[in-house]
Short mmCIF file of C-alpha atoms in Angstrom, two decimals:
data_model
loop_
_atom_site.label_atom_id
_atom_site.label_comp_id
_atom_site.label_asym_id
_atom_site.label_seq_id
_atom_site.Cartn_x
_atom_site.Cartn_y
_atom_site.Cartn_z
CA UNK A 1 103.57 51.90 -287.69
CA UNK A 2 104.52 49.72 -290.75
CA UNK A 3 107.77 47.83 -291.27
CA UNK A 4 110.85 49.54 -290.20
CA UNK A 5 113.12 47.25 -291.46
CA UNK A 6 112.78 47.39 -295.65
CA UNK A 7 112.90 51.31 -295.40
CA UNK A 8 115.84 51.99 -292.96
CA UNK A 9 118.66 51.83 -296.24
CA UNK A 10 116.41 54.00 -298.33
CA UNK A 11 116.12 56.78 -295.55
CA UNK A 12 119.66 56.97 -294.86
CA UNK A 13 120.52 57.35 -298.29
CA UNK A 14 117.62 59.70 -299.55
CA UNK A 15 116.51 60.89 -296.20
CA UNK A 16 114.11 62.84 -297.88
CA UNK A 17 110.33 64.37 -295.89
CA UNK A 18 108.72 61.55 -298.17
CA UNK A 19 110.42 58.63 -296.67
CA UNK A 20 110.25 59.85 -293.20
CA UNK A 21 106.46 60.37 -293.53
CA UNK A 22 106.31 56.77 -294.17
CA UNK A 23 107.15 55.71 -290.02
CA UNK A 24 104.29 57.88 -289.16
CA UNK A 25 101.73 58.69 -292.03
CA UNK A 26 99.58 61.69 -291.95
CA UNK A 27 96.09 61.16 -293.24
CA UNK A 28 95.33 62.23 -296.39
CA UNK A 29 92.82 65.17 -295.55
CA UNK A 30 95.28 66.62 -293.23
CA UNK A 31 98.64 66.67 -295.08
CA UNK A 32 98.33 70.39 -296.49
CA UNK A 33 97.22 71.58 -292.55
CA UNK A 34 100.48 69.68 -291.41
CA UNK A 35 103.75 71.23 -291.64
CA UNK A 36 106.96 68.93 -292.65
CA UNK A 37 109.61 67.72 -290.48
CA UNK A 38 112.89 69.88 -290.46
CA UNK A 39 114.63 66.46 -289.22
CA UNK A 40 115.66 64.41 -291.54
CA UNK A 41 118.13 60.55 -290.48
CA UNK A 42 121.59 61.47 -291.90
CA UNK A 43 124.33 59.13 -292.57
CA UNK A 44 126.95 59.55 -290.27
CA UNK A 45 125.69 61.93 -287.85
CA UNK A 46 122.40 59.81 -286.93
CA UNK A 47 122.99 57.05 -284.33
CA UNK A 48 121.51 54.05 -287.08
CA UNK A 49 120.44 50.58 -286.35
CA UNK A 50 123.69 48.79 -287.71
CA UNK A 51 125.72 51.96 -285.41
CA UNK A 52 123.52 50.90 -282.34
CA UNK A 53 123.42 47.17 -282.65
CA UNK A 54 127.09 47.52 -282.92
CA UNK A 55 127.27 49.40 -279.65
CA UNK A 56 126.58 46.47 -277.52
CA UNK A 57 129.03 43.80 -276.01
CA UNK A 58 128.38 40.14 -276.77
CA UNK A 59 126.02 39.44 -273.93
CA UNK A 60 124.49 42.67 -274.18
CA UNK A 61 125.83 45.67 -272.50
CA UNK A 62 125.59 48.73 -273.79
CA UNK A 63 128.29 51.50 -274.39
CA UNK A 64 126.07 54.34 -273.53
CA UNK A 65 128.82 57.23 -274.06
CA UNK A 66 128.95 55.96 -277.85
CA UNK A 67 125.44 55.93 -278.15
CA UNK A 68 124.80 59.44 -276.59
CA UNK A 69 127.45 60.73 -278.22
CA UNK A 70 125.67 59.67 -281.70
CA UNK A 71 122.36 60.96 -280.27
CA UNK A 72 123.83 64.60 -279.36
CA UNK A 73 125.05 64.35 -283.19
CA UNK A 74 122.20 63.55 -285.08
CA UNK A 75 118.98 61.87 -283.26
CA UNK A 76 118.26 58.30 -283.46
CA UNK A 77 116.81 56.25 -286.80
CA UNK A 78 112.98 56.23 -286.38
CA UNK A 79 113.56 52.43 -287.13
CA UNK A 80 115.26 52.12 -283.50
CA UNK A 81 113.55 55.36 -281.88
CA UNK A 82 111.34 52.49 -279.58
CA UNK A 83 114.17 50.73 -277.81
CA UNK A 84 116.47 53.25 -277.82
CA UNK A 85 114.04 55.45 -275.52
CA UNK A 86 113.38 52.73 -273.49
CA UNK A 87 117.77 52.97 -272.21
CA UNK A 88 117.54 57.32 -272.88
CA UNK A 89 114.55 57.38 -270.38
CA UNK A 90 116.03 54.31 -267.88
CA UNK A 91 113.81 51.59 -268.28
CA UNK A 92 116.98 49.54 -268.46
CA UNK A 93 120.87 49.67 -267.11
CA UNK A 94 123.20 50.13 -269.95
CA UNK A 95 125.69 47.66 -267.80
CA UNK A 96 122.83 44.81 -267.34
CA UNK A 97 123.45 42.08 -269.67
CA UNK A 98 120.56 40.90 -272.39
CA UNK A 99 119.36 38.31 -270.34
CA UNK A 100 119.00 40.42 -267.07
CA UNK A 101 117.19 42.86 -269.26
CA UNK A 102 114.69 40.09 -270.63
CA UNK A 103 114.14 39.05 -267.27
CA UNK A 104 113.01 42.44 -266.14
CA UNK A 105 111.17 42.71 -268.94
CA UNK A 106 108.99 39.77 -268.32
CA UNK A 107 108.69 40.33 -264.88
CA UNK A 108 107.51 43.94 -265.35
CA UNK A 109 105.04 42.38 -268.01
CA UNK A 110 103.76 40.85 -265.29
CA UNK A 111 103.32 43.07 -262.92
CA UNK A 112 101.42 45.33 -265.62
CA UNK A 113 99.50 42.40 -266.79
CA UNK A 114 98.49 42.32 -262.54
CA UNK A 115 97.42 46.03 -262.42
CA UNK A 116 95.17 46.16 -265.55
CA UNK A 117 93.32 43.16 -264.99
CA UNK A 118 92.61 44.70 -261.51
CA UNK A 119 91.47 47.65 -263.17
CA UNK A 120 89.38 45.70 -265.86
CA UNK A 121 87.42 43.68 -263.00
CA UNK A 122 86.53 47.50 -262.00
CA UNK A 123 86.09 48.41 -265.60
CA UNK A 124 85.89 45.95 -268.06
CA UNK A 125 85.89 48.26 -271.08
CA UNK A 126 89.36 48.06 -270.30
CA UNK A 127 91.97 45.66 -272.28
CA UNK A 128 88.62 44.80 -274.79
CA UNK A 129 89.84 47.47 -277.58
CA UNK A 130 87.41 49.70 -277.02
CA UNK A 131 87.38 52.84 -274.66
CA UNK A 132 84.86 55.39 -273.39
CA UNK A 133 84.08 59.21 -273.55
CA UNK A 134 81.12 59.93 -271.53
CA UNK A 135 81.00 60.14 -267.99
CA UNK A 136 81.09 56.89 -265.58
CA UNK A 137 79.47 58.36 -262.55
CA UNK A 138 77.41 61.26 -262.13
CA UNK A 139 77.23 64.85 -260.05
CA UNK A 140 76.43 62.99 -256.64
CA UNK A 141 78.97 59.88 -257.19
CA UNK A 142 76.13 57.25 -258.70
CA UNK A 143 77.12 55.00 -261.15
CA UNK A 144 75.58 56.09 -264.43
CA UNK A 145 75.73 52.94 -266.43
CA UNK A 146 76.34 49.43 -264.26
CA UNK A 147 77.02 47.52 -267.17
CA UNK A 148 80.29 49.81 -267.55
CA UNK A 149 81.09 49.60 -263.86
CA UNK A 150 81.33 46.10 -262.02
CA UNK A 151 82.61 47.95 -258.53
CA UNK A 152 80.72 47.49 -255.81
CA UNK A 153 82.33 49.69 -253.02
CA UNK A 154 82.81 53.21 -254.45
CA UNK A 155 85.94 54.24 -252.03
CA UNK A 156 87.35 57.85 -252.79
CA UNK A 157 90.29 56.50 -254.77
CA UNK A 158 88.08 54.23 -256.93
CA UNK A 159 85.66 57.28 -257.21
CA UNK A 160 87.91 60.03 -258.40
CA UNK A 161 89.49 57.17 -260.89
CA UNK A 162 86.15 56.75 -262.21
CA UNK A 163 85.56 60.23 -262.30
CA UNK A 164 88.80 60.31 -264.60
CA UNK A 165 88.63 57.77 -267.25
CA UNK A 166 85.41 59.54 -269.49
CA UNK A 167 88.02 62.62 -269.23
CA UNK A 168 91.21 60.41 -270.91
CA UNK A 169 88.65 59.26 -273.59
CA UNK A 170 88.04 62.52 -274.56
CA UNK A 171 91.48 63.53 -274.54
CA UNK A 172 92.15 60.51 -276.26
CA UNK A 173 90.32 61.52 -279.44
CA UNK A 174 91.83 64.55 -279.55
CA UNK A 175 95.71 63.31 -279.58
CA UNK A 176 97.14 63.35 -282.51
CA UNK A 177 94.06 63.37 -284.78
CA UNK A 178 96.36 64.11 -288.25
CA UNK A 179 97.96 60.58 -287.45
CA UNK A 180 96.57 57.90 -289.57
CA UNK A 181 98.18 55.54 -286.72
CA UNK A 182 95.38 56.79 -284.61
CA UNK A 183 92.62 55.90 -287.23
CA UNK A 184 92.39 52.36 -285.36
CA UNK A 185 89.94 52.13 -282.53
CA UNK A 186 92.79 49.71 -281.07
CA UNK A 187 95.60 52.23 -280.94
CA UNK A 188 93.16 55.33 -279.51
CA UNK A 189 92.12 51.70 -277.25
CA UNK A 190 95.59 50.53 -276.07
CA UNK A 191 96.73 54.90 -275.40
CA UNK A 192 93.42 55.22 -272.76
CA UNK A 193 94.30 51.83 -271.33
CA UNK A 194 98.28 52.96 -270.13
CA UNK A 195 96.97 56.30 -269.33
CA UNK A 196 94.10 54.98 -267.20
CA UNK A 197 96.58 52.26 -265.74
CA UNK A 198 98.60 55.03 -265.01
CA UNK A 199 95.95 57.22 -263.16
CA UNK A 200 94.72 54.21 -261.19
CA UNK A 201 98.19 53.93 -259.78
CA UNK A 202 99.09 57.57 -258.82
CA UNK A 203 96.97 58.18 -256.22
CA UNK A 204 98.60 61.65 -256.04
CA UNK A 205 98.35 62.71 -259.33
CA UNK A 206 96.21 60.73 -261.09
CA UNK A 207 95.76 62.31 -264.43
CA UNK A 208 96.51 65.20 -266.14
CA UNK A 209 95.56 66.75 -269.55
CA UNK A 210 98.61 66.97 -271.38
CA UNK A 211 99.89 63.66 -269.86
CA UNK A 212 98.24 62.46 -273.13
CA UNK A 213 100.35 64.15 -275.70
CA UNK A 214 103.79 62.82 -273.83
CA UNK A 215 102.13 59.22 -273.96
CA UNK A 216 100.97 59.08 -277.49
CA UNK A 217 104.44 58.81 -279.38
CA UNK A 218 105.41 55.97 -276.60
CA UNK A 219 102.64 54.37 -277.89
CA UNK A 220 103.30 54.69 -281.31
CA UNK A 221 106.97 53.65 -280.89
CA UNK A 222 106.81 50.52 -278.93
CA UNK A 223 104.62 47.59 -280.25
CA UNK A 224 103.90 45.69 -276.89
CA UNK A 225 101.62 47.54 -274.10
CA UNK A 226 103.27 46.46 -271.02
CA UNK A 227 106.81 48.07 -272.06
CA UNK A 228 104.82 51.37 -273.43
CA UNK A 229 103.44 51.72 -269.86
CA UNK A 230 107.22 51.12 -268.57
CA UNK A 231 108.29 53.92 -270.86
CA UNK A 232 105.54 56.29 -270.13
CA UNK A 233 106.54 55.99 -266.01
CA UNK A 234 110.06 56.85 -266.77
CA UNK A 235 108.79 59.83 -268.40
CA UNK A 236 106.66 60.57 -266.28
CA UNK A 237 109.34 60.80 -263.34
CA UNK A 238 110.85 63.48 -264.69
CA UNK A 239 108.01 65.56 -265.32
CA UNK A 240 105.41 64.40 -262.85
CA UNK A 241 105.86 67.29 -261.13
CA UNK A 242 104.85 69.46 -263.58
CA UNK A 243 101.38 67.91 -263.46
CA UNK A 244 100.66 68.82 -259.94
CA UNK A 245 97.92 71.00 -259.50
CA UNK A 246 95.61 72.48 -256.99
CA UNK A 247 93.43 75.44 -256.49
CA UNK A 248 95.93 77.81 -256.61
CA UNK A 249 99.25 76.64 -258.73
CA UNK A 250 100.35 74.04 -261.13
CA UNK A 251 103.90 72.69 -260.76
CA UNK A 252 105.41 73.63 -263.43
CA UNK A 253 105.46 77.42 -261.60
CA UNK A 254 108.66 76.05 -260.11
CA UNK A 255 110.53 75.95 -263.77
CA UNK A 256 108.93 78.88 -264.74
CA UNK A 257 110.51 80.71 -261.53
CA UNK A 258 113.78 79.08 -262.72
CA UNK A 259 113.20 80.40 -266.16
CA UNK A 260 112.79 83.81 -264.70
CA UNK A 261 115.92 83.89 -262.97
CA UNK A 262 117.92 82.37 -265.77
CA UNK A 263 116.57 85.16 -268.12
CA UNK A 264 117.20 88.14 -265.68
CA UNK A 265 121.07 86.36 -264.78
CA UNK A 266 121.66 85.96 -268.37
CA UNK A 267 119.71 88.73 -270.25
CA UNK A 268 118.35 91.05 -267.65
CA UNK A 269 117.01 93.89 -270.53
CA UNK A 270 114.73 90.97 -271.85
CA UNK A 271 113.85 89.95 -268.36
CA UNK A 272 113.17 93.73 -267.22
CA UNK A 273 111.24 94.21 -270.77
CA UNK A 274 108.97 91.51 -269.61
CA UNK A 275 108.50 92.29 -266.62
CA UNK A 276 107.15 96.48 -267.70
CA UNK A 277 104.62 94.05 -269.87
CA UNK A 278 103.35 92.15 -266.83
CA UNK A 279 105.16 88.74 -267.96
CA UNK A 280 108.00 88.67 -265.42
CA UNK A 281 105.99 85.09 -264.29
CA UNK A 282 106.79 83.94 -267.58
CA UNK A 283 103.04 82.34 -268.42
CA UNK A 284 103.18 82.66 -271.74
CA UNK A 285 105.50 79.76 -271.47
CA UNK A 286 103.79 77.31 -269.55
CA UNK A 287 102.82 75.18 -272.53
CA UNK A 288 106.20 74.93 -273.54
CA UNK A 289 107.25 73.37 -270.41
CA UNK A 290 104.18 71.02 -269.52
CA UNK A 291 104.05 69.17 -272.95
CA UNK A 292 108.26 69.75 -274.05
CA UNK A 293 107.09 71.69 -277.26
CA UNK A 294 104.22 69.45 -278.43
CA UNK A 295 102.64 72.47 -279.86
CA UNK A 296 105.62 74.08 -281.53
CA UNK A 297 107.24 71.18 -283.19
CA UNK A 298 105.78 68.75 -285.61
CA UNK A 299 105.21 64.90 -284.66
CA UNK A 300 108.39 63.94 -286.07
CA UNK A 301 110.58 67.22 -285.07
CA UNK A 302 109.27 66.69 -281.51
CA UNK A 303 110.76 62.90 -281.36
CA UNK A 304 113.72 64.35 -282.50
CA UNK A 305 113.99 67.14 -280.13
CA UNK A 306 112.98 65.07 -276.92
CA UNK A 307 115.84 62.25 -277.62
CA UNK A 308 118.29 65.04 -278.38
CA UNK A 309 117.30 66.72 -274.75
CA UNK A 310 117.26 63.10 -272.88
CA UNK A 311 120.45 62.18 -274.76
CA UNK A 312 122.26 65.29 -272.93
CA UNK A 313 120.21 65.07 -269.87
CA UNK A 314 121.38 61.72 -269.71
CA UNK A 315 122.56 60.55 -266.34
CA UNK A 316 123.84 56.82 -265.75
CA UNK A 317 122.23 56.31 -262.55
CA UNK A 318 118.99 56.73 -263.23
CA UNK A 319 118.03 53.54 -263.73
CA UNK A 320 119.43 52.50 -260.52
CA UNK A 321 118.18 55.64 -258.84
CA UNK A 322 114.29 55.04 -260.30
CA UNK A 323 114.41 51.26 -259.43
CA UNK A 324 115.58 51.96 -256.16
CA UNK A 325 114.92 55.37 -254.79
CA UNK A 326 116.58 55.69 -251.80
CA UNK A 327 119.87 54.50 -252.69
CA UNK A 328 120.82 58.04 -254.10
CA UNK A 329 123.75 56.96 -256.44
CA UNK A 330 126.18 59.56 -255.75
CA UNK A 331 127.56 61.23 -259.39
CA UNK A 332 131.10 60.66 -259.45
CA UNK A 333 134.38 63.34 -258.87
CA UNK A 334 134.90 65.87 -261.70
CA UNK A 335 137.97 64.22 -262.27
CA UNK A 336 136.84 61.14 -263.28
CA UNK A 337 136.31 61.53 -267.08
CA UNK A 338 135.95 58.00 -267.50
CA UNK A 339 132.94 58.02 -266.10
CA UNK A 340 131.79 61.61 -267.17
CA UNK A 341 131.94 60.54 -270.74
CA UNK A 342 128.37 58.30 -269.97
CA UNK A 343 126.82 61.51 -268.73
CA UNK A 344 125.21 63.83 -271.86
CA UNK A 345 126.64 67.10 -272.43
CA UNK A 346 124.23 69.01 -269.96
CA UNK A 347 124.37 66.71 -267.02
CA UNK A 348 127.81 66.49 -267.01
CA UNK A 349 127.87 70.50 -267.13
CA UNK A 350 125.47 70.23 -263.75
CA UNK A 351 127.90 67.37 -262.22
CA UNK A 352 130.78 69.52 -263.29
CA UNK A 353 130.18 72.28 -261.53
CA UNK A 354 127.96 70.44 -258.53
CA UNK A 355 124.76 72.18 -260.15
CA UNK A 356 121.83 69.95 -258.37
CA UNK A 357 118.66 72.61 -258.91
CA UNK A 358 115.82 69.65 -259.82
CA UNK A 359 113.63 72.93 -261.39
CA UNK A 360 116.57 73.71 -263.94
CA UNK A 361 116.03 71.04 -266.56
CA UNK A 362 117.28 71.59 -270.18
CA UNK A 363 113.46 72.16 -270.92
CA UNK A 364 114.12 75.57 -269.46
CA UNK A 365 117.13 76.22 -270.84
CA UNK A 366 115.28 75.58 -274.04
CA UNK A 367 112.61 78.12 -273.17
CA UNK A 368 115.55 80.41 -272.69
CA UNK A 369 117.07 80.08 -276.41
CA UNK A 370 113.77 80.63 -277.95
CA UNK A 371 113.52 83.88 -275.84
CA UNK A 372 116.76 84.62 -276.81
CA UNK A 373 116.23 83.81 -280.04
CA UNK A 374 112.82 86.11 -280.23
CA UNK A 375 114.70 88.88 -278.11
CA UNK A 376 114.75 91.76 -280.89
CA UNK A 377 111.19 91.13 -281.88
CA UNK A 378 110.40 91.03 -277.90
CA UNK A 379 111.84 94.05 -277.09
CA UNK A 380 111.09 96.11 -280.37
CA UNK A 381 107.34 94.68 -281.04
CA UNK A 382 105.82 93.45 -277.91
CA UNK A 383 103.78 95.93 -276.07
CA UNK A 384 101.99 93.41 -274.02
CA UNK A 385 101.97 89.87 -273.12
CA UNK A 386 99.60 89.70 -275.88
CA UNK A 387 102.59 89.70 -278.22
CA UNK A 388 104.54 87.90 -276.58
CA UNK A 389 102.33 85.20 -277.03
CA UNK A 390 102.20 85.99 -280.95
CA UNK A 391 105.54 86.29 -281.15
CA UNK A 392 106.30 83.05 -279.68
CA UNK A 393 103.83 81.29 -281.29
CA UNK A 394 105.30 82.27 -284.98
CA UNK A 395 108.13 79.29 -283.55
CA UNK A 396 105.96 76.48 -284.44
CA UNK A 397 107.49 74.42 -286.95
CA UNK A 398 110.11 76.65 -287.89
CA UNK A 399 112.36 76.27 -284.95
CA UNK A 400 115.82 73.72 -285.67
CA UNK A 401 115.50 71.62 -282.57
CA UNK A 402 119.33 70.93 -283.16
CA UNK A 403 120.08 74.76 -283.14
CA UNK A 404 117.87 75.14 -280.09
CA UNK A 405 119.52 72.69 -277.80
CA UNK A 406 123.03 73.94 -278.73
CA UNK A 407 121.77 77.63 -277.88
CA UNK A 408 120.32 76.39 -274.44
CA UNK A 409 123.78 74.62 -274.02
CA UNK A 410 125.41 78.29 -274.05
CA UNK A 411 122.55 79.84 -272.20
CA UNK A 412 123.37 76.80 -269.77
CA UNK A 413 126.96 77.66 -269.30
CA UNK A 414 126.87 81.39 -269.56
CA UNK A 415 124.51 81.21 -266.76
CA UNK A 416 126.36 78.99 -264.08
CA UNK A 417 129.41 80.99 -265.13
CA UNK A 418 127.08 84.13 -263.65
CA UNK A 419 124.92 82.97 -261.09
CA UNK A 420 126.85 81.46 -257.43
CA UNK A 421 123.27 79.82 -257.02
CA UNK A 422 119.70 79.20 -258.53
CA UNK A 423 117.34 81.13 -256.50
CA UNK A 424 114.11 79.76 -255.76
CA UNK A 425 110.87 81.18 -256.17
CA UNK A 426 109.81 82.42 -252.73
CA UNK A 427 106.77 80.21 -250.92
CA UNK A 428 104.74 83.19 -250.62
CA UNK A 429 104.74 83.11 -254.61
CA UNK A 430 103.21 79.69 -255.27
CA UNK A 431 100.61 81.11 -252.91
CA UNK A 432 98.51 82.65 -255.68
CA UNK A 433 94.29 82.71 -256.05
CA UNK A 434 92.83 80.23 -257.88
CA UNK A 435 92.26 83.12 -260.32
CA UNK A 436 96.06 82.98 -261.36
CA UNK A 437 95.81 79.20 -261.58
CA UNK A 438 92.75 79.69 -264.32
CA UNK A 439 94.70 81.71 -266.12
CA UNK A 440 97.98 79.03 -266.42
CA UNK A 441 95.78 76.99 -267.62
CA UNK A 442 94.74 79.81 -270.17
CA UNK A 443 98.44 80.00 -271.42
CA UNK A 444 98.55 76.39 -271.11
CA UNK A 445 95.81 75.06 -273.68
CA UNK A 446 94.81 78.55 -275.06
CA UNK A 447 91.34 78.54 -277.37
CA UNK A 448 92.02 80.65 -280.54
CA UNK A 449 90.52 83.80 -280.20
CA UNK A 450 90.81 83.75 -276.65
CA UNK A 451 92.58 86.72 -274.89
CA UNK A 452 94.70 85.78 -271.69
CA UNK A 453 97.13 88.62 -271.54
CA UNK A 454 94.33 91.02 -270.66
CA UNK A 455 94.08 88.81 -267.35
CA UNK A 456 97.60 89.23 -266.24
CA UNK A 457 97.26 91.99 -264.81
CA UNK A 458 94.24 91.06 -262.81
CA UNK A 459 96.36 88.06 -260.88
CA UNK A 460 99.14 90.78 -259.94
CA UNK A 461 96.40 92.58 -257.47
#
């Protein structure tokens, strides 16, 4: 947000809340409502921009088992966070060379240059800096305002995109309000452009609230619009999935059923505790899961925690694997360490022991060390899911994301040590009424003074 380059010695020496504030400002009015950042860049421990430029060969590749193994250590310089994310998340192949990369990167320019000037002859709000928050088209599919729309043919694909774009603006305003980075009309303006992008061209999803609040920081880190989009697809193929919804579940039930099971392998008192409350579906952790601790962490404490989980989530085929789908890159032989040394400390746990469950990310393990961490106060103070809610909710901002990825590391092994196999959540299960599917979205983006744990037990009949 202002130049990296004159405050990177300062922060590694100091590395005091002050400096840090200084990559991503809070606005005056809003400091004493914000909390500060546990994280702080420390020498020696945080992979730095001299430590990463000095992890590449001479024409370019990258020794990724360094790099993660600096990550896992300490989290990456906020200087570097930008293109660092762009490798963690597989935009690019650590083993392509500087030119191959620059090549991609202009072709993929292109090719997002193609898409929003498509959706700009549609819309041409879009790409002019300015964006929109009331609605396109109205109840029976008119076009409200035709200045605003420049469509002729309203097909069902263009219509429900239409439908969508008022709803981005208004999420839009709401994303990260504190942030004087979001002050500018152009920055709100260039985060609805890759989300709407991004909704034109997944006709299956589309978008989602929430999507917003994984987007935002992308935007933030990365100057040029074409490689934030990039970044935010990578993302987004990890967690798409969560993001699925219809009238009766959301998919991020499936990690929730994994979350169950993990809790009842490795703590079954908790798990049986919850259950006597009504929260054996685990609800009360669906935010969690669909926005990776937006909520609970503060701006800079959630960078810090997402790197650390895509550092050891980190697999070295997924670039090839996203860029070409069905090639399936087989993960190699336990044997070979070589190899195994460019995976990050949870993946090569999974392709240690052959673990392939696509519902068991670390984002549930991580769930499972705050429970754990919360398990007296669960079990002594919670006499609903009311509490639990409470309980969980007294994380936010003073939870170490370090300490919590090491604990879901344990959780990690102790489970696969226990369990022969991740059970699924039966079909029948994701079956629910749309009633249960109001109240996820409850949990999900709760009002305050809102009760939803007086509803649980309602969706169990």
């Amino acid at each position: 947000m202002i130049g990296c380059g004159g405050l990177f010695g300062v922060l590694m020496k100091s590395s005091g809340t002050t400096e840090l504030n200084a990559f991503y400002p809070i606005r005056p009015e809003c400091q004493a409502d914000v909390p500060a950042p546990r994280f702080k860049p420390r020498a020696g421990k945080t992979l730095s921009q001299r430590r990463w430029l000095a992890s590449f060969s001479a024409d370019g590749h990258l020794d990724i088992a360094k790099v993660l193994r600096r990550i896992q250590r300490g989290g990456v310089h906020p200087s570097i966070k930008g293109e660092v994310w762009e490798f963690l998340l597989g935009c690019y192949d650590p083993n392509s060379s500087l030119e191959e990369r620059n090549e991609l990167k202009q072709r993929r320019r292109g090719q997002y240059d193609m898409w929003k000037a498509e959706c700009q002859r549609m819309v041409p709000v879009i790409g002019s800096g300015k964006f929109i928050t009331t609605p396109l088209i109205d109840d029976d599919g008119q076009i409200i305002d035709p200045s605003l729309v420049t469509v002729q043919t309203l097909d069902k694909k263009v219509l429900q995109w239409l439908q969508l774009l008022h709803q981005i603006g208004l999420d839009v305003v709401r994303t990260d309000r504190a942030l004087v980075f979001y002050e500018s009309e152009d920055n709100q303006a260039k985060l609805w452009d890759v989300l709407s992008v991004y909704a034109w061209l997944d006709n299956d999803i589309g978008y989602v609230q929430g999507m917003n609040d994984i987007c935002s920081p992308i935007i933030i880190l990365i100057e040029n619009e074409a490689d934030c989009y990039w970044c935010f697809d990578r993302a987004m193929r990890r967690m798409r999935e969560n993001f699925r919804c219809s009238a009766s579940s959301m998919g991020v039930q499936s990690q929730l059923a994994t979350l169950s099971q993990i809790i009842k392998t490795v703590d079954p008192k908790l798990h049986h505790h919850l259950e006597d409350l009504d929260g054996g579906e685990y609800l009360f952790a669906f935010r969690m899961l669909m926005v990776l601790f937006r909520r609970e962490f503060s701006f800079a404490d959630t960078l810090y925690l997402w790197e650390l989980m895509w550092g050891m989530e980190y697999n070295p085929n997924i670039f090839i694997n996203y860029e070409d789908p069905d090639s399936k890159t087989k993960d190699p032989s336990p044997a070979n360490d070589k190899v195994l040394k460019q995976y990050g400390k949870f993946e090569r746990k999974n392709v240690k022991t052959g673990h392939t469950e696509e519902h068991s990310a670390l984002a549930v393990f991580l769930v499972a060390s705050v429970l754990e961490i919360k398990n007296r106060r669960i079990l002594n103070e919670a006499k609903g899911v009311d509490d639990v809610v409470k309980i969980l909710g007294d994380i936010t901002s003073n939870l170490d994301a370090k300490k919590a990825c090491t604990e879901a590391l344990k959780i990690q092994k102790k489970y696969l040590s226990k369990a022969s196999s991740i059970l699924c959540l039966p079909w029948q299960c994701l079956e629910k009424s749309a009633l249960k599917a109001t109240i996820i979205l409850l949990f999900c983006f709760q009002p305050r003074g809102v009760n939803v744990g007086s509803f649980s037990m309602q969706a169990k009949k």
